[in-house]
């Protein structure tokens, strides 16, 4: 049995986790990053990143993730593939239970990110992977010259609707209000694009189709009008939910499951910090995830020095 006690364990390999890893290695801490999938996080499924400084022409989400991973590995960060299922704070060290084995550390940085929320309408689960998608970057090319819908009105929905114009011949952008939540630049792109039709004040009632998506039933929020839109793809972008199920009962979470921290990214448990989308905060951007992580790691280092 491996009884190594790390200085710091970083949970999650998105921009926050990888940044914490870079800072940990540069501080010569004994660190390990644990990620259940490929490092990169949600940015991997973001087609294009236009607002991360240092890339004047923008950069593909996949490439940005890959560069962060390479930078962390250049400093020698060990990256382990495992899924964390539990967390014990009893005893002198934090014990993190993985599917493969337990890990021990003096400090922990939780950077486990968030996943796309489901819409929760009939047909969504059954037709996922058969026309229902949460990743335009992955599935967009299958919709060449077809008609699709994007559901949501935030940055993700609008950004991915614009991306889908490369393939689909028509994109319905379905939003439950009469105003988009997305930033102005994205709004302008969507509102002026000839392939995008905004359907305001509409909610999806159901996703229809035998083996593949064939139509969306869409209701006016006043509840008076229901229409059926024949189309082949439905991309759902109605927000995110934090990856914190495994923390229930051990760490204080807010009503949505996000982790509250102070301005040092410290949770209520000494030695446990949170960074990135999993943290309760106002702005979720790659740049804010990176900033959280630098703060969290330096605060963790300070905590370790004072143990
Ligand atoms: P979000 O900002 O929470 O937006 C979710 C959208 O879905 C909102 O427009 C919301 O409507 C709508 N919605 C929620 N539940 C719904 C339901 N049940 N039925 C229909 N519509 C529903 O989520 P996001 O767009 O995924 O963004 C998440 C975070 O990542 C944000 O902080 C965002 O700024 C950031 N992000 C940034 C970029 C960028 O900078 N380029 C790109 C992607 C994401 P209401 O508006 O009515 O609430």
PDB file of N, CA and C in Angstrom, residues 38-89:
ATOM      1  N   UNK A  38      -9.261  13.037 -19.253  1.00  0.00           N
ATOM      2  CA  UNK A  38      -8.058  13.701 -19.752  1.00  0.00           C
ATOM      3  C   UNK A  38      -7.991  15.093 -19.129  1.00  0.00           C
ATOM      4  N   UNK A  39      -6.772  15.571 -18.747  1.00  0.00           N
ATOM      5  CA  UNK A  39      -6.681  16.925 -18.214  1.00  0.00           C
ATOM      6  C   UNK A  39      -7.210  17.932 -19.238  1.00  0.00           C
ATOM      7  N   UNK A  40      -7.827  18.997 -18.743  1.00  0.00           N
ATOM      8  CA  UNK A  40      -8.345  20.031 -19.658  1.00  0.00           C
ATOM      9  C   UNK A  40      -9.651  20.615 -19.184  1.00  0.00           C
ATOM     10  N   UNK A  41     -10.491  19.782 -18.583  1.00  0.00           N
ATOM     11  CA  UNK A  41     -11.769  20.266 -18.071  1.00  0.00           C
ATOM     12  C   UNK A  41     -12.715  20.690 -19.186  1.00  0.00           C
ATOM     13  N   UNK A  42     -13.671  21.561 -18.814  1.00  0.00           N
ATOM     14  CA  UNK A  42     -14.705  21.965 -19.774  1.00  0.00           C
ATOM     15  C   UNK A  42     -14.143  22.727 -20.964  1.00  0.00           C
ATOM     16  N   UNK A  43     -12.963  23.318 -20.783  1.00  0.00           N
ATOM     17  CA  UNK A  43     -12.366  24.087 -21.891  1.00  0.00           C
ATOM     18  C   UNK A  43     -12.125  23.162 -23.094  1.00  0.00           C
ATOM     19  N   UNK A  44     -11.896  21.887 -22.800  1.00  0.00           N
ATOM     20  CA  UNK A  44     -11.670  20.919 -23.886  1.00  0.00           C
ATOM     21  C   UNK A  44     -12.844  20.908 -24.863  1.00  0.00           C
ATOM     22  N   UNK A  45     -14.061  21.123 -24.341  1.00  0.00           N
ATOM     23  CA  UNK A  45     -15.222  21.085 -25.226  1.00  0.00           C
ATOM     24  C   UNK A  45     -15.677  22.487 -25.636  1.00  0.00           C
ATOM     25  N   UNK A  46     -14.796  23.458 -25.433  1.00  0.00           N
ATOM     26  CA  UNK A  46     -15.101  24.821 -25.896  1.00  0.00           C
ATOM     27  C   UNK A  46     -14.370  25.018 -27.213  1.00  0.00           C
ATOM     28  N   UNK A  47     -15.118  25.350 -28.225  1.00  0.00           N
ATOM     29  CA  UNK A  47     -14.504  25.442 -29.537  1.00  0.00           C
ATOM     30  C   UNK A  47     -13.411  26.498 -29.609  1.00  0.00           C
ATOM     31  N   UNK A  48     -13.726  27.710 -29.196  1.00  0.00           N
ATOM     32  CA  UNK A  48     -12.794  28.810 -29.415  1.00  0.00           C
ATOM     33  C   UNK A  48     -12.790  29.726 -28.205  1.00  0.00           C
ATOM     34  N   UNK A  49     -11.613  30.120 -27.759  1.00  0.00           N
ATOM     35  CA  UNK A  49     -11.493  31.010 -26.604  1.00  0.00           C
ATOM     36  C   UNK A  49     -10.911  32.326 -27.100  1.00  0.00           C
ATOM     37  N   UNK A  50     -11.709  33.383 -26.984  1.00  0.00           N
ATOM     38  CA  UNK A  50     -11.317  34.675 -27.540  1.00  0.00           C
ATOM     39  C   UNK A  50     -10.907  35.671 -26.473  1.00  0.00           C
ATOM     40  N   UNK A  51     -11.170  35.303 -25.182  1.00  0.00           N
ATOM     41  CA  UNK A  51     -10.985  36.320 -24.143  1.00  0.00           C
ATOM     42  C   UNK A  51      -9.928  35.945 -23.120  1.00  0.00           C
ATOM     43  N   UNK A  52      -9.037  35.009 -23.482  1.00  0.00           N
ATOM     44  CA  UNK A  52      -7.960  34.677 -22.543  1.00  0.00           C
ATOM     45  C   UNK A  52      -6.711  35.436 -22.995  1.00  0.00           C
ATOM     46  N   UNK A  53      -6.175  36.291 -22.121  1.00  0.00           N
ATOM     47  CA  UNK A  53      -5.078  37.164 -22.563  1.00  0.00           C
ATOM     48  C   UNK A  53      -3.873  36.374 -23.058  1.00  0.00           C
ATOM     49  N   UNK A  54      -3.168  36.957 -24.004  1.00  0.00           N
ATOM     50  CA  UNK A  54      -1.940  36.344 -24.508  1.00  0.00           C
ATOM     51  C   UNK A  54      -2.126  35.668 -25.855  1.00  0.00           C
ATOM     52  N   UNK A  55      -3.368  35.569 -26.294  1.00  0.00           N
ATOM     53  CA  UNK A  55      -3.638  34.939 -27.589  1.00  0.00           C
ATOM     54  C   UNK A  55      -4.448  35.924 -28.436  1.00  0.00           C
ATOM     55  N   UNK A  56      -3.739  36.862 -29.094  1.00  0.00           N
ATOM     56  CA  UNK A  56      -4.445  37.962 -29.765  1.00  0.00           C
ATOM     57  C   UNK A  56      -5.424  37.503 -30.830  1.00  0.00           C
ATOM     58  N   UNK A  57      -5.184  36.340 -31.434  1.00  0.00           N
ATOM     59  CA  UNK A  57      -6.119  35.851 -32.452  1.00  0.00           C
ATOM     60  C   UNK A  57      -7.144  34.887 -31.856  1.00  0.00           C
ATOM     61  N   UNK A  58      -7.087  34.642 -30.527  1.00  0.00           N
ATOM     62  CA  UNK A  58      -7.908  33.603 -29.915  1.00  0.00           C
ATOM     63  C   UNK A  58      -7.190  32.268 -30.019  1.00  0.00           C
ATOM     64  N   UNK A  59      -7.734  31.262 -29.362  1.00  0.00           N
ATOM     65  CA  UNK A  59      -7.089  29.943 -29.378  1.00  0.00           C
ATOM     66  C   UNK A  59      -8.169  28.875 -29.196  1.00  0.00           C
ATOM     67  N   UNK A  60      -7.997  27.717 -29.845  1.00  0.00           N
ATOM     68  CA  UNK A  60      -8.955  26.618 -29.673  1.00  0.00           C
ATOM     69  C   UNK A  60      -8.888  26.147 -28.223  1.00  0.00           C
ATOM     70  N   UNK A  61     -10.056  25.826 -27.632  1.00  0.00           N
ATOM     71  CA  UNK A  61     -10.101  25.374 -26.245  1.00  0.00           C
ATOM     72  C   UNK A  61      -9.195  24.172 -26.032  1.00  0.00           C
ATOM     73  N   UNK A  62      -9.215  23.261 -26.989  1.00  0.00           N
ATOM     74  CA  UNK A  62      -8.398  22.050 -26.870  1.00  0.00           C
ATOM     75  C   UNK A  62      -6.914  22.416 -26.790  1.00  0.00           C
ATOM     76  N   UNK A  63      -6.500  23.358 -27.648  1.00  0.00           N
ATOM     77  CA  UNK A  63      -5.083  23.712 -27.680  1.00  0.00           C
ATOM     78  C   UNK A  63      -4.658  24.433 -26.396  1.00  0.00           C
ATOM     79  N   UNK A  64      -5.542  25.292 -25.890  1.00  0.00           N
ATOM     80  CA  UNK A  64      -5.209  26.011 -24.651  1.00  0.00           C
ATOM     81  C   UNK A  64      -5.027  25.013 -23.500  1.00  0.00           C
ATOM     82  N   UNK A  65      -5.957  24.041 -23.412  1.00  0.00           N
ATOM     83  CA  UNK A  65      -5.840  23.006 -22.359  1.00  0.00           C
ATOM     84  C   UNK A  65      -4.535  22.253 -22.503  1.00  0.00           C
ATOM     85  N   UNK A  66      -4.235  21.887 -23.746  1.00  0.00           N
ATOM     86  CA  UNK A  66      -3.043  21.095 -24.006  1.00  0.00           C
ATOM     87  C   UNK A  66      -1.777  21.867 -23.614  1.00  0.00           C
ATOM     88  N   UNK A  67      -1.775  23.170 -23.910  1.00  0.00           N
ATOM     89  CA  UNK A  67      -0.613  23.980 -23.545  1.00  0.00           C
ATOM     90  C   UNK A  67      -0.454  24.072 -22.035  1.00  0.00           C
ATOM     91  N   UNK A  68      -1.600  24.193 -21.319  1.00  0.00           N
ATOM     92  CA  UNK A  68      -1.520  24.247 -19.851  1.00  0.00           C
ATOM     93  C   UNK A  68      -0.973  22.928 -19.303  1.00  0.00           C
ATOM     94  N   UNK A  69      -1.451  21.821 -19.886  1.00  0.00           N
ATOM     95  CA  UNK A  69      -0.969  20.510 -19.430  1.00  0.00           C
ATOM     96  C   UNK A  69       0.537  20.377 -19.665  1.00  0.00           C
ATOM     97  N   UNK A  70       0.983  20.782 -20.864  1.00  0.00           N
ATOM     98  CA  UNK A  70       2.417  20.678 -21.185  1.00  0.00           C
ATOM     99  C   UNK A  70       3.250  21.521 -20.236  1.00  0.00           C
ATOM    100  N   UNK A  71       2.721  22.705 -19.888  1.00  0.00           N
ATOM    101  CA  UNK A  71       3.466  23.587 -18.982  1.00  0.00           C
ATOM    102  C   UNK A  71       3.591  22.942 -17.604  1.00  0.00           C
ATOM    103  N   UNK A  72       2.483  22.349 -17.125  1.00  0.00           N
ATOM    104  CA  UNK A  72       2.516  21.674 -15.818  1.00  0.00           C
ATOM    105  C   UNK A  72       3.504  20.504 -15.861  1.00  0.00           C
ATOM    106  N   UNK A  73       3.509  19.768 -16.960  1.00  0.00           N
ATOM    107  CA  UNK A  73       4.399  18.606 -17.047  1.00  0.00           C
ATOM    108  C   UNK A  73       5.861  19.039 -17.196  1.00  0.00           C
ATOM    109  N   UNK A  74       6.086  20.189 -17.825  1.00  0.00           N
ATOM    110  CA  UNK A  74       7.466  20.698 -17.937  1.00  0.00           C
ATOM    111  C   UNK A  74       8.063  20.913 -16.546  1.00  0.00           C
ATOM    112  N   UNK A  75       7.214  21.298 -15.584  1.00  0.00           N
ATOM    113  CA  UNK A  75       7.711  21.483 -14.211  1.00  0.00           C
ATOM    114  C   UNK A  75       7.654  20.177 -13.420  1.00  0.00           C
ATOM    115  N   UNK A  76       7.268  19.095 -14.075  1.00  0.00           N
ATOM    116  CA  UNK A  76       7.316  17.772 -13.432  1.00  0.00           C
ATOM    117  C   UNK A  76       6.102  17.413 -12.596  1.00  0.00           C
ATOM    118  N   UNK A  77       4.959  18.042 -12.851  1.00  0.00           N
ATOM    119  CA  UNK A  77       3.762  17.732 -12.040  1.00  0.00           C
ATOM    120  C   UNK A  77       3.288  16.299 -12.318  1.00  0.00           C
ATOM    121  N   UNK A  78       3.198  15.451 -11.299  1.00  0.00           N
ATOM    122  CA  UNK A  78       2.629  14.123 -11.530  1.00  0.00           C
ATOM    123  C   UNK A  78       1.108  14.232 -11.714  1.00  0.00           C
ATOM    124  N   UNK A  79       0.602  13.640 -12.797  1.00  0.00           N
ATOM    125  CA  UNK A  79      -0.840  13.649 -13.055  1.00  0.00           C
ATOM    126  C   UNK A  79      -1.319  12.195 -13.026  1.00  0.00           C
ATOM    127  N   UNK A  80      -2.259  11.931 -12.122  1.00  0.00           N
ATOM    128  CA  UNK A  80      -2.729  10.565 -11.924  1.00  0.00           C
ATOM    129  C   UNK A  80      -4.167  10.456 -12.419  1.00  0.00           C
ATOM    130  N   UNK A  81      -4.482   9.358 -13.127  1.00  0.00           N
ATOM    131  CA  UNK A  81      -5.861   9.141 -13.584  1.00  0.00           C
ATOM    132  C   UNK A  81      -6.606   8.335 -12.534  1.00  0.00           C
ATOM    133  N   UNK A  82      -7.556   8.952 -11.880  1.00  0.00           N
ATOM    134  CA  UNK A  82      -8.376   8.252 -10.887  1.00  0.00           C
ATOM    135  C   UNK A  82      -9.625   9.102 -10.637  1.00  0.00           C
ATOM    136  N   UNK A  83     -10.662   8.438 -10.154  1.00  0.00           N
ATOM    137  CA  UNK A  83     -11.877   9.182  -9.818  1.00  0.00           C
ATOM    138  C   UNK A  83     -12.012   9.228  -8.306  1.00  0.00           C
ATOM    139  N   UNK A  84     -12.211  10.429  -7.786  1.00  0.00           N
ATOM    140  CA  UNK A  84     -12.315  10.574  -6.330  1.00  0.00           C
ATOM    141  C   UNK A  84     -13.756  10.312  -5.908  1.00  0.00           C
ATOM    142  N   UNK A  85     -13.896   9.469  -4.903  1.00  0.00           N
ATOM    143  CA  UNK A  85     -15.242   9.094  -4.470  1.00  0.00           C
ATOM    144  C   UNK A  85     -15.546   9.561  -3.051  1.00  0.00           C
ATOM    145  N   UNK A  86     -14.518   9.888  -2.296  1.00  0.00           N
ATOM    146  CA  UNK A  86     -14.776  10.299  -0.914  1.00  0.00           C
ATOM    147  C   UNK A  86     -13.595  11.037  -0.321  1.00  0.00           C
ATOM    148  N   UNK A  87     -13.841  11.540   0.882  1.00  0.00           N
ATOM    149  CA  UNK A  87     -12.917  12.491   1.448  1.00  0.00           C
ATOM    150  C   UNK A  87     -13.014  12.331   2.954  1.00  0.00           C
ATOM    151  N   UNK A  88     -11.895  12.107   3.638  1.00  0.00           N
ATOM    152  CA  UNK A  88     -11.961  11.984   5.090  1.00  0.00           C
ATOM    153  C   UNK A  88     -11.047  13.023   5.730  1.00  0.00           C
ATOM    154  N   UNK A  89     -11.581  13.731   6.687  1.00  0.00           N
ATOM    155  CA  UNK A  89     -10.794  14.799   7.306  1.00  0.00           C
ATOM    156  C   UNK A  89     -10.317  14.404   8.697  1.00  0.00           C
TER     157      UNK A  89
END
